Amino acid sequence: MDWPTTERIVTARLLLEPLSVEHAPSMIEVLAQPSLYDYTGGEIPSLKLLEKRYAAQTVGHSEDGSQWWLTWVVIERDIGKPVGFVQATVEDDGSNLVADIAWVISPDWQGQGIASEAAQAMVAWLRSNGVCRLTAHIHPDHQASIKVAQNQALHATSSKKDGETRWESQQS
């Protein structure tokens, strides 16, 4: 199945640009604060690692074509600089397109509704391209991400994976 190419999305305050390897240098600063990894694990990436990761992600799909990888860099329009990213991994579960979504916003920009605004724009784009269900995996203590999930009409389930709670939208 062919999936549409990601496209630029504009909101009131944000520009969501489809990920490219050229974003790596400007994203280093966004991803440089250790507190970003408190709930998700991982560590601050080097430029070389980020370029390699972005090169793999910009392929846009898994090798077997069963997953589509969609990532947008979130740019605060007033300053014209990246403040984070949103992403979705889309799969066909046999009857619907399902997107597992995620968001990461620099601690310098958290608490301003940017993650919710960016996620909402991405979700609208996904839904306009046939996605029926959404999921997200969130650490149970990560209150900010829980609020973002709730703002996308996701609800916590009893399912856990790697210490994170699975959140999902109601089947439509």
Short mmCIF file of N, CA and C in Angstrom, two decimals:
data_model
loop_
_atom_site.label_atom_id
_atom_site.label_comp_id
_atom_site.label_asym_id
_atom_site.label_seq_id
_atom_site.Cartn_x
_atom_site.Cartn_y
_atom_site.Cartn_z
N MET A 1 0.85 -1.19 0.00
CA MET A 1 0.00 0.00 0.00
C MET A 1 0.89 1.24 0.00
N ASP A 2 0.55 2.19 -0.82
CA ASP A 2 1.30 3.44 -0.87
C ASP A 2 0.78 4.41 0.16
N TRP A 3 1.67 5.05 0.85
CA TRP A 3 1.30 6.05 1.85
C TRP A 3 1.70 7.41 1.33
N PRO A 4 0.89 8.43 1.55
CA PRO A 4 1.25 9.76 1.06
C PRO A 4 2.54 10.27 1.70
N THR A 5 3.26 11.05 0.95
CA THR A 5 4.47 11.69 1.47
C THR A 5 4.07 12.75 2.48
N THR A 6 4.85 12.86 3.55
CA THR A 6 4.54 13.90 4.52
C THR A 6 4.67 15.26 3.85
N GLU A 7 3.89 16.18 4.35
CA GLU A 7 3.93 17.53 3.80
C GLU A 7 3.98 18.52 4.95
N ARG A 8 4.34 19.71 4.62
CA ARG A 8 4.42 20.79 5.59
C ARG A 8 3.04 21.06 6.18
N ILE A 9 2.99 21.28 7.49
CA ILE A 9 1.73 21.57 8.18
C ILE A 9 1.95 22.89 8.94
N VAL A 10 1.01 23.80 8.79
CA VAL A 10 1.12 25.09 9.46
C VAL A 10 -0.01 25.23 10.47
N THR A 11 0.33 25.67 11.70
CA THR A 11 -0.67 25.95 12.73
C THR A 11 -0.53 27.42 13.12
N ALA A 12 -1.29 27.83 14.11
CA ALA A 12 -1.25 29.23 14.55
C ALA A 12 0.17 29.68 14.93
N ARG A 13 0.90 28.81 15.65
CA ARG A 13 2.23 29.19 16.12
C ARG A 13 3.37 28.38 15.52
N LEU A 14 3.02 27.29 14.86
CA LEU A 14 4.05 26.31 14.51
C LEU A 14 4.08 26.00 13.02
N LEU A 15 5.24 25.54 12.60
CA LEU A 15 5.43 24.95 11.28
C LEU A 15 5.95 23.55 11.52
N LEU A 16 5.27 22.55 10.99
CA LEU A 16 5.74 21.18 11.06
C LEU A 16 6.33 20.85 9.71
N GLU A 17 7.65 20.68 9.70
CA GLU A 17 8.37 20.38 8.46
C GLU A 17 8.70 18.90 8.40
N PRO A 18 8.47 18.26 7.27
CA PRO A 18 8.87 16.86 7.15
C PRO A 18 10.37 16.72 7.45
N LEU A 19 10.71 15.70 8.21
CA LEU A 19 12.09 15.46 8.63
C LEU A 19 13.01 15.27 7.43
N SER A 20 14.20 15.84 7.53
CA SER A 20 15.27 15.57 6.57
C SER A 20 16.58 15.48 7.34
N VAL A 21 17.57 14.88 6.74
CA VAL A 21 18.89 14.77 7.38
C VAL A 21 19.44 16.16 7.68
N GLU A 22 19.08 17.13 6.85
CA GLU A 22 19.57 18.51 7.04
C GLU A 22 19.08 19.13 8.35
N HIS A 23 18.06 18.55 8.99
CA HIS A 23 17.59 19.05 10.27
C HIS A 23 18.52 18.67 11.43
N ALA A 24 19.37 17.69 11.24
CA ALA A 24 20.19 17.18 12.34
C ALA A 24 20.98 18.26 13.09
N PRO A 25 21.73 19.13 12.42
CA PRO A 25 22.50 20.13 13.17
C PRO A 25 21.62 21.04 14.05
N SER A 26 20.48 21.45 13.56
CA SER A 26 19.62 22.34 14.35
C SER A 26 18.87 21.59 15.45
N MET A 27 18.73 20.28 15.31
CA MET A 27 18.04 19.50 16.33
C MET A 27 18.96 19.09 17.48
N ILE A 28 20.27 19.20 17.29
CA ILE A 28 21.21 18.84 18.36
C ILE A 28 20.90 19.64 19.63
N GLU A 29 20.70 20.94 19.49
CA GLU A 29 20.41 21.79 20.65
C GLU A 29 19.07 21.39 21.29
N VAL A 30 18.07 21.10 20.47
CA VAL A 30 16.75 20.71 20.97
C VAL A 30 16.84 19.45 21.82
N LEU A 31 17.69 18.52 21.40
CA LEU A 31 17.77 17.21 22.06
C LEU A 31 18.90 17.11 23.08
N ALA A 32 19.51 18.26 23.42
CA ALA A 32 20.72 18.27 24.26
C ALA A 32 20.47 18.30 25.76
N GLN A 33 19.24 18.41 26.20
CA GLN A 33 19.00 18.52 27.64
C GLN A 33 18.69 17.15 28.24
N PRO A 34 19.48 16.74 29.23
CA PRO A 34 19.31 15.40 29.83
C PRO A 34 17.89 15.12 30.34
N SER A 35 17.17 16.15 30.78
CA SER A 35 15.83 15.92 31.33
C SER A 35 14.85 15.36 30.28
N LEU A 36 15.16 15.53 29.00
CA LEU A 36 14.31 14.94 27.95
C LEU A 36 14.23 13.43 28.06
N TYR A 37 15.24 12.82 28.65
CA TYR A 37 15.36 11.37 28.66
C TYR A 37 14.95 10.75 30.00
N ASP A 38 14.42 11.59 30.91
CA ASP A 38 14.03 11.10 32.23
C ASP A 38 12.99 9.99 32.15
N TYR A 39 12.03 10.11 31.27
CA TYR A 39 10.94 9.13 31.18
C TYR A 39 11.09 8.18 30.01
N THR A 40 11.85 8.58 29.01
CA THR A 40 11.92 7.76 27.79
C THR A 40 13.19 6.93 27.70
N GLY A 41 14.17 7.26 28.53
CA GLY A 41 15.46 6.59 28.40
C GLY A 41 16.23 7.16 27.23
N GLY A 42 17.33 6.56 26.93
CA GLY A 42 18.17 7.05 25.85
C GLY A 42 19.12 8.11 26.36
N GLU A 43 19.85 8.70 25.44
CA GLU A 43 20.82 9.71 25.83
C GLU A 43 20.95 10.75 24.73
N ILE A 44 21.63 11.82 25.06
CA ILE A 44 21.81 12.91 24.12
C ILE A 44 22.57 12.39 22.89
N PRO A 45 22.01 12.58 21.70
CA PRO A 45 22.67 12.06 20.50
C PRO A 45 23.79 12.97 20.01
N SER A 46 24.78 12.36 19.39
CA SER A 46 25.82 13.12 18.70
C SER A 46 25.26 13.53 17.33
N LEU A 47 25.91 14.47 16.67
CA LEU A 47 25.47 14.87 15.34
C LEU A 47 25.54 13.69 14.38
N LYS A 48 26.60 12.91 14.47
CA LYS A 48 26.76 11.76 13.58
C LYS A 48 25.62 10.74 13.78
N LEU A 49 25.29 10.48 15.03
CA LEU A 49 24.20 9.54 15.33
C LEU A 49 22.86 10.08 14.83
N LEU A 50 22.62 11.36 15.05
CA LEU A 50 21.37 11.97 14.62
C LEU A 50 21.25 11.94 13.10
N GLU A 51 22.33 12.23 12.39
CA GLU A 51 22.30 12.16 10.93
C GLU A 51 21.99 10.74 10.45
N LYS A 52 22.59 9.75 11.11
CA LYS A 52 22.35 8.35 10.74
C LYS A 52 20.89 7.97 11.03
N ARG A 53 20.38 8.38 12.19
CA ARG A 53 18.99 8.10 12.57
C ARG A 53 18.02 8.75 11.58
N TYR A 54 18.27 10.02 11.25
CA TYR A 54 17.38 10.73 10.33
C TYR A 54 17.44 10.14 8.93
N ALA A 55 18.61 9.69 8.50
CA ALA A 55 18.72 9.06 7.19
C ALA A 55 17.85 7.81 7.14
N ALA A 56 17.84 7.04 8.22
CA ALA A 56 17.00 5.83 8.26
C ALA A 56 15.52 6.20 8.31
N GLN A 57 15.17 7.20 9.12
CA GLN A 57 13.76 7.57 9.27
C GLN A 57 13.19 8.20 8.01
N THR A 58 14.00 8.94 7.27
CA THR A 58 13.47 9.63 6.09
C THR A 58 13.21 8.68 4.93
N VAL A 59 13.63 7.43 5.04
CA VAL A 59 13.24 6.43 4.04
C VAL A 59 11.71 6.37 4.01
N GLY A 60 11.10 6.54 5.19
CA GLY A 60 9.65 6.66 5.27
C GLY A 60 8.88 5.38 5.51
N HIS A 61 9.56 4.25 5.50
CA HIS A 61 8.86 2.99 5.71
C HIS A 61 9.85 1.90 6.11
N SER A 62 9.31 0.85 6.73
CA SER A 62 10.13 -0.30 7.09
C SER A 62 10.55 -1.04 5.81
N GLU A 63 11.55 -1.87 5.94
CA GLU A 63 12.07 -2.59 4.78
C GLU A 63 11.00 -3.42 4.09
N ASP A 64 10.12 -4.05 4.90
CA ASP A 64 9.07 -4.89 4.31
C ASP A 64 7.82 -4.10 3.91
N GLY A 65 7.82 -2.79 4.17
CA GLY A 65 6.70 -1.95 3.77
C GLY A 65 5.49 -2.03 4.69
N SER A 66 5.60 -2.75 5.80
CA SER A 66 4.45 -2.92 6.69
C SER A 66 4.23 -1.71 7.61
N GLN A 67 5.23 -0.87 7.74
CA GLN A 67 5.10 0.33 8.58
C GLN A 67 5.53 1.55 7.78
N TRP A 68 4.82 2.65 8.02
CA TRP A 68 5.23 3.94 7.46
C TRP A 68 5.76 4.78 8.61
N TRP A 69 6.89 5.42 8.40
CA TRP A 69 7.53 6.25 9.42
C TRP A 69 7.39 7.70 9.00
N LEU A 70 6.67 8.45 9.80
CA LEU A 70 6.38 9.84 9.48
C LEU A 70 6.86 10.72 10.63
N THR A 71 7.75 11.65 10.33
CA THR A 71 8.28 12.53 11.36
C THR A 71 8.29 13.96 10.85
N TRP A 72 7.88 14.87 11.72
CA TRP A 72 7.91 16.29 11.42
C TRP A 72 8.73 17.01 12.48
N VAL A 73 9.60 17.92 12.07
CA VAL A 73 10.31 18.80 12.98
C VAL A 73 9.36 19.95 13.29
N VAL A 74 9.21 20.25 14.59
CA VAL A 74 8.32 21.31 15.04
C VAL A 74 9.14 22.60 15.14
N ILE A 75 8.74 23.59 14.35
CA ILE A 75 9.45 24.87 14.33
C ILE A 75 8.52 25.94 14.89
N GLU A 76 9.03 26.70 15.86
CA GLU A 76 8.28 27.83 16.40
C GLU A 76 8.39 28.95 15.37
N ARG A 77 7.27 29.35 14.81
CA ARG A 77 7.29 30.26 13.66
C ARG A 77 7.90 31.62 13.98
N ASP A 78 7.65 32.16 15.18
CA ASP A 78 8.17 33.50 15.50
C ASP A 78 9.69 33.55 15.52
N ILE A 79 10.32 32.46 15.95
CA ILE A 79 11.80 32.46 16.00
C ILE A 79 12.42 31.70 14.84
N GLY A 80 11.62 30.90 14.14
CA GLY A 80 12.12 30.16 12.99
C GLY A 80 13.10 29.07 13.32
N LYS A 81 13.02 28.55 14.55
CA LYS A 81 13.94 27.49 14.98
C LYS A 81 13.17 26.27 15.48
N PRO A 82 13.77 25.09 15.33
CA PRO A 82 13.13 23.89 15.84
C PRO A 82 13.03 23.91 17.37
N VAL A 83 11.90 23.36 17.86
CA VAL A 83 11.70 23.23 19.30
C VAL A 83 11.39 21.78 19.68
N GLY A 84 11.28 20.89 18.68
CA GLY A 84 10.99 19.49 18.96
C GLY A 84 10.57 18.76 17.70
N PHE A 85 9.91 17.63 17.89
CA PHE A 85 9.40 16.87 16.76
C PHE A 85 8.17 16.07 17.18
N VAL A 86 7.38 15.69 16.18
CA VAL A 86 6.27 14.76 16.37
C VAL A 86 6.46 13.65 15.33
N GLN A 87 5.98 12.46 15.68
CA GLN A 87 6.14 11.37 14.72
C GLN A 87 5.02 10.36 14.87
N ALA A 88 4.86 9.58 13.81
CA ALA A 88 3.85 8.53 13.79
C ALA A 88 4.41 7.33 13.04
N THR A 89 4.16 6.16 13.59
CA THR A 89 4.43 4.91 12.91
C THR A 89 3.07 4.33 12.56
N VAL A 90 2.79 4.19 11.27
CA VAL A 90 1.47 3.78 10.80
C VAL A 90 1.54 2.35 10.28
N GLU A 91 0.55 1.56 10.69
CA GLU A 91 0.44 0.18 10.23
C GLU A 91 -1.02 -0.11 9.89
N ASP A 92 -1.21 -1.08 9.02
CA ASP A 92 -2.55 -1.57 8.70
C ASP A 92 -2.77 -2.80 9.57
N ASP A 93 -3.77 -2.74 10.48
CA ASP A 93 -4.01 -3.87 11.38
C ASP A 93 -4.92 -4.93 10.76
N GLY A 94 -5.18 -4.80 9.47
CA GLY A 94 -6.04 -5.76 8.77
C GLY A 94 -7.40 -5.17 8.45
N SER A 95 -7.81 -4.19 9.25
CA SER A 95 -9.09 -3.54 8.96
C SER A 95 -9.02 -2.02 9.03
N ASN A 96 -7.98 -1.49 9.68
CA ASN A 96 -7.83 -0.05 9.83
C ASN A 96 -6.36 0.34 9.78
N LEU A 97 -6.12 1.61 9.44
CA LEU A 97 -4.79 2.17 9.61
C LEU A 97 -4.69 2.67 11.04
N VAL A 98 -3.63 2.26 11.73
CA VAL A 98 -3.40 2.62 13.13
C VAL A 98 -2.06 3.34 13.20
N ALA A 99 -2.04 4.48 13.90
CA ALA A 99 -0.80 5.25 14.06
C ALA A 99 -0.40 5.26 15.53
N ASP A 100 0.83 4.85 15.79
CA ASP A 100 1.42 5.02 17.12
C ASP A 100 2.15 6.35 17.08
N ILE A 101 1.70 7.30 17.90
CA ILE A 101 2.22 8.66 17.82
C ILE A 101 3.11 8.99 19.02
N ALA A 102 4.00 9.97 18.80
CA ALA A 102 4.90 10.43 19.85
C ALA A 102 5.23 11.89 19.62
N TRP A 103 5.70 12.55 20.67
CA TRP A 103 6.06 13.96 20.60
C TRP A 103 7.21 14.20 21.56
N VAL A 104 8.11 15.08 21.16
CA VAL A 104 9.23 15.49 22.00
C VAL A 104 9.41 17.00 21.79
N ILE A 105 9.34 17.74 22.88
CA ILE A 105 9.51 19.19 22.83
C ILE A 105 10.63 19.55 23.82
N SER A 106 11.54 20.42 23.40
CA SER A 106 12.65 20.86 24.25
C SER A 106 12.11 21.38 25.58
N PRO A 107 12.76 21.07 26.68
CA PRO A 107 12.33 21.60 27.98
C PRO A 107 12.21 23.12 28.00
N ASP A 108 13.00 23.81 27.19
CA ASP A 108 12.90 25.27 27.12
C ASP A 108 11.55 25.75 26.59
N TRP A 109 10.83 24.88 25.91
CA TRP A 109 9.57 25.26 25.27
C TRP A 109 8.37 24.51 25.84
N GLN A 110 8.60 23.68 26.84
CA GLN A 110 7.50 22.92 27.42
C GLN A 110 6.60 23.82 28.26
N GLY A 111 5.36 23.38 28.47
CA GLY A 111 4.43 24.11 29.30
C GLY A 111 3.69 25.22 28.58
N GLN A 112 3.83 25.29 27.26
CA GLN A 112 3.18 26.34 26.47
C GLN A 112 2.13 25.79 25.50
N GLY A 113 1.86 24.50 25.60
CA GLY A 113 0.87 23.89 24.70
C GLY A 113 1.41 23.54 23.33
N ILE A 114 2.72 23.63 23.15
CA ILE A 114 3.31 23.36 21.83
C ILE A 114 3.15 21.89 21.45
N ALA A 115 3.39 20.99 22.40
CA ALA A 115 3.26 19.55 22.09
C ALA A 115 1.83 19.23 21.68
N SER A 116 0.86 19.78 22.40
CA SER A 116 -0.55 19.51 22.05
C SER A 116 -0.90 20.10 20.69
N GLU A 117 -0.45 21.31 20.42
CA GLU A 117 -0.75 21.95 19.13
C GLU A 117 -0.13 21.16 17.98
N ALA A 118 1.13 20.75 18.16
CA ALA A 118 1.81 19.99 17.11
C ALA A 118 1.18 18.61 16.92
N ALA A 119 0.89 17.94 18.04
CA ALA A 119 0.26 16.61 17.95
C ALA A 119 -1.11 16.71 17.30
N GLN A 120 -1.88 17.73 17.66
CA GLN A 120 -3.21 17.91 17.07
C GLN A 120 -3.12 18.10 15.56
N ALA A 121 -2.16 18.89 15.11
CA ALA A 121 -1.98 19.11 13.67
C ALA A 121 -1.58 17.82 12.97
N MET A 122 -0.67 17.06 13.58
CA MET A 122 -0.25 15.79 12.99
C MET A 122 -1.43 14.81 12.94
N VAL A 123 -2.19 14.73 14.03
CA VAL A 123 -3.34 13.82 14.08
C VAL A 123 -4.36 14.19 13.01
N ALA A 124 -4.62 15.46 12.83
CA ALA A 124 -5.56 15.89 11.78
C ALA A 124 -5.06 15.44 10.41
N TRP A 125 -3.76 15.60 10.17
CA TRP A 125 -3.18 15.17 8.90
C TRP A 125 -3.31 13.66 8.73
N LEU A 126 -3.00 12.91 9.80
CA LEU A 126 -3.10 11.44 9.74
C LEU A 126 -4.54 11.01 9.44
N ARG A 127 -5.47 11.62 10.14
CA ARG A 127 -6.89 11.26 9.93
C ARG A 127 -7.34 11.60 8.50
N SER A 128 -6.84 12.71 7.98
CA SER A 128 -7.22 13.08 6.60
C SER A 128 -6.59 12.13 5.58
N ASN A 129 -5.63 11.33 6.04
CA ASN A 129 -4.99 10.34 5.17
C ASN A 129 -5.35 8.91 5.55
N GLY A 130 -6.51 8.75 6.22
CA GLY A 130 -7.07 7.42 6.42
C GLY A 130 -6.78 6.73 7.73
N VAL A 131 -6.05 7.36 8.65
CA VAL A 131 -5.79 6.72 9.95
C VAL A 131 -7.07 6.75 10.78
N CYS A 132 -7.47 5.59 11.29
CA CYS A 132 -8.70 5.48 12.07
C CYS A 132 -8.45 5.44 13.57
N ARG A 133 -7.33 4.84 13.97
CA ARG A 133 -7.05 4.67 15.40
C ARG A 133 -5.67 5.20 15.71
N LEU A 134 -5.52 5.70 16.96
CA LEU A 134 -4.25 6.22 17.44
C LEU A 134 -3.85 5.49 18.70
N THR A 135 -2.55 5.31 18.86
CA THR A 135 -2.00 4.80 20.12
C THR A 135 -0.80 5.65 20.49
N ALA A 136 -0.43 5.60 21.75
CA ALA A 136 0.79 6.23 22.24
C ALA A 136 1.24 5.44 23.46
N HIS A 137 2.52 5.46 23.73
CA HIS A 137 3.07 4.77 24.90
C HIS A 137 3.74 5.81 25.78
N ILE A 138 3.24 5.93 27.03
CA ILE A 138 3.66 7.02 27.91
C ILE A 138 4.01 6.48 29.28
N HIS A 139 5.13 6.96 29.82
CA HIS A 139 5.51 6.60 31.19
C HIS A 139 4.42 7.08 32.13
N PRO A 140 3.99 6.23 33.08
CA PRO A 140 2.86 6.60 33.95
C PRO A 140 3.11 7.83 34.82
N ASP A 141 4.35 8.25 35.00
CA ASP A 141 4.65 9.43 35.81
C ASP A 141 4.85 10.69 34.96
N HIS A 142 4.77 10.57 33.66
CA HIS A 142 5.04 11.72 32.78
C HIS A 142 3.75 12.51 32.58
N GLN A 143 3.44 13.37 33.54
CA GLN A 143 2.17 14.10 33.55
C GLN A 143 1.98 14.99 32.32
N ALA A 144 3.04 15.63 31.85
CA ALA A 144 2.91 16.51 30.68
C ALA A 144 2.48 15.71 29.45
N SER A 145 3.10 14.56 29.22
CA SER A 145 2.73 13.74 28.06
C SER A 145 1.33 13.15 28.21
N ILE A 146 0.96 12.85 29.44
CA ILE A 146 -0.40 12.36 29.68
C ILE A 146 -1.41 13.42 29.26
N LYS A 147 -1.15 14.67 29.59
CA LYS A 147 -2.05 15.77 29.20
C LYS A 147 -2.12 15.90 27.67
N VAL A 148 -0.97 15.76 27.01
CA VAL A 148 -0.97 15.83 25.54
C VAL A 148 -1.82 14.70 24.97
N ALA A 149 -1.66 13.50 25.51
CA ALA A 149 -2.46 12.35 25.04
C ALA A 149 -3.95 12.62 25.25
N GLN A 150 -4.31 13.12 26.42
CA GLN A 150 -5.71 13.42 26.69
C GLN A 150 -6.24 14.48 25.73
N ASN A 151 -5.41 15.45 25.38
CA ASN A 151 -5.81 16.48 24.42
C ASN A 151 -6.04 15.91 23.02
N GLN A 152 -5.53 14.72 22.76
CA GLN A 152 -5.75 14.06 21.46
C GLN A 152 -6.87 13.02 21.56
N ALA A 153 -7.63 13.06 22.66
CA ALA A 153 -8.73 12.12 22.92
C ALA A 153 -8.26 10.68 23.07
N LEU A 154 -7.04 10.52 23.59
CA LEU A 154 -6.53 9.18 23.89
C LEU A 154 -6.87 8.84 25.34
N HIS A 155 -7.06 7.56 25.61
CA HIS A 155 -7.40 7.09 26.95
C HIS A 155 -6.43 6.00 27.36
N ALA A 156 -6.05 6.00 28.63
CA ALA A 156 -5.13 4.98 29.14
C ALA A 156 -5.79 3.61 29.09
N THR A 157 -4.99 2.60 28.77
CA THR A 157 -5.46 1.22 28.81
C THR A 157 -4.71 0.50 29.92
N SER A 158 -5.03 -0.74 30.14
CA SER A 158 -4.32 -1.54 31.15
C SER A 158 -3.05 -2.16 30.57
N SER A 159 -2.83 -2.00 29.28
CA SER A 159 -1.67 -2.58 28.60
C SER A 159 -0.40 -1.78 28.91
N LYS A 160 0.67 -2.50 29.21
CA LYS A 160 1.97 -1.89 29.49
C LYS A 160 3.02 -2.47 28.55
N LYS A 161 3.99 -1.64 28.19
CA LYS A 161 5.09 -2.09 27.35
C LYS A 161 6.34 -1.32 27.78
N ASP A 162 7.36 -2.03 28.19
CA ASP A 162 8.61 -1.41 28.64
C ASP A 162 8.36 -0.34 29.70
N GLY A 163 7.44 -0.62 30.63
CA GLY A 163 7.16 0.30 31.72
C GLY A 163 6.26 1.47 31.34
N GLU A 164 5.80 1.50 30.09
CA GLU A 164 4.94 2.59 29.65
C GLU A 164 3.52 2.08 29.46
N THR A 165 2.57 2.96 29.72
CA THR A 165 1.15 2.64 29.54
C THR A 165 0.76 2.90 28.10
N ARG A 166 -0.02 2.00 27.55
CA ARG A 166 -0.54 2.19 26.19
C ARG A 166 -1.80 3.05 26.30
N TRP A 167 -1.81 4.11 25.52
CA TRP A 167 -2.96 4.99 25.40
C TRP A 167 -3.52 4.77 24.00
N GLU A 168 -4.84 4.89 23.85
CA GLU A 168 -5.41 4.73 22.51
C GLU A 168 -6.70 5.51 22.37
N SER A 169 -7.02 5.80 21.11
CA SER A 169 -8.29 6.45 20.79
C SER A 169 -9.34 5.35 20.65
N GLN A 170 -10.57 5.76 20.81
CA GLN A 170 -11.65 4.83 20.59
C GLN A 170 -11.72 4.48 19.11
N GLN A 171 -12.05 3.26 18.82
CA GLN A 171 -12.20 2.84 17.42
C GLN A 171 -13.30 3.64 16.77
N SER A 172 -13.01 4.12 15.55
CA SER A 172 -14.04 4.88 14.86
C SER A 172 -14.61 4.09 13.71
#
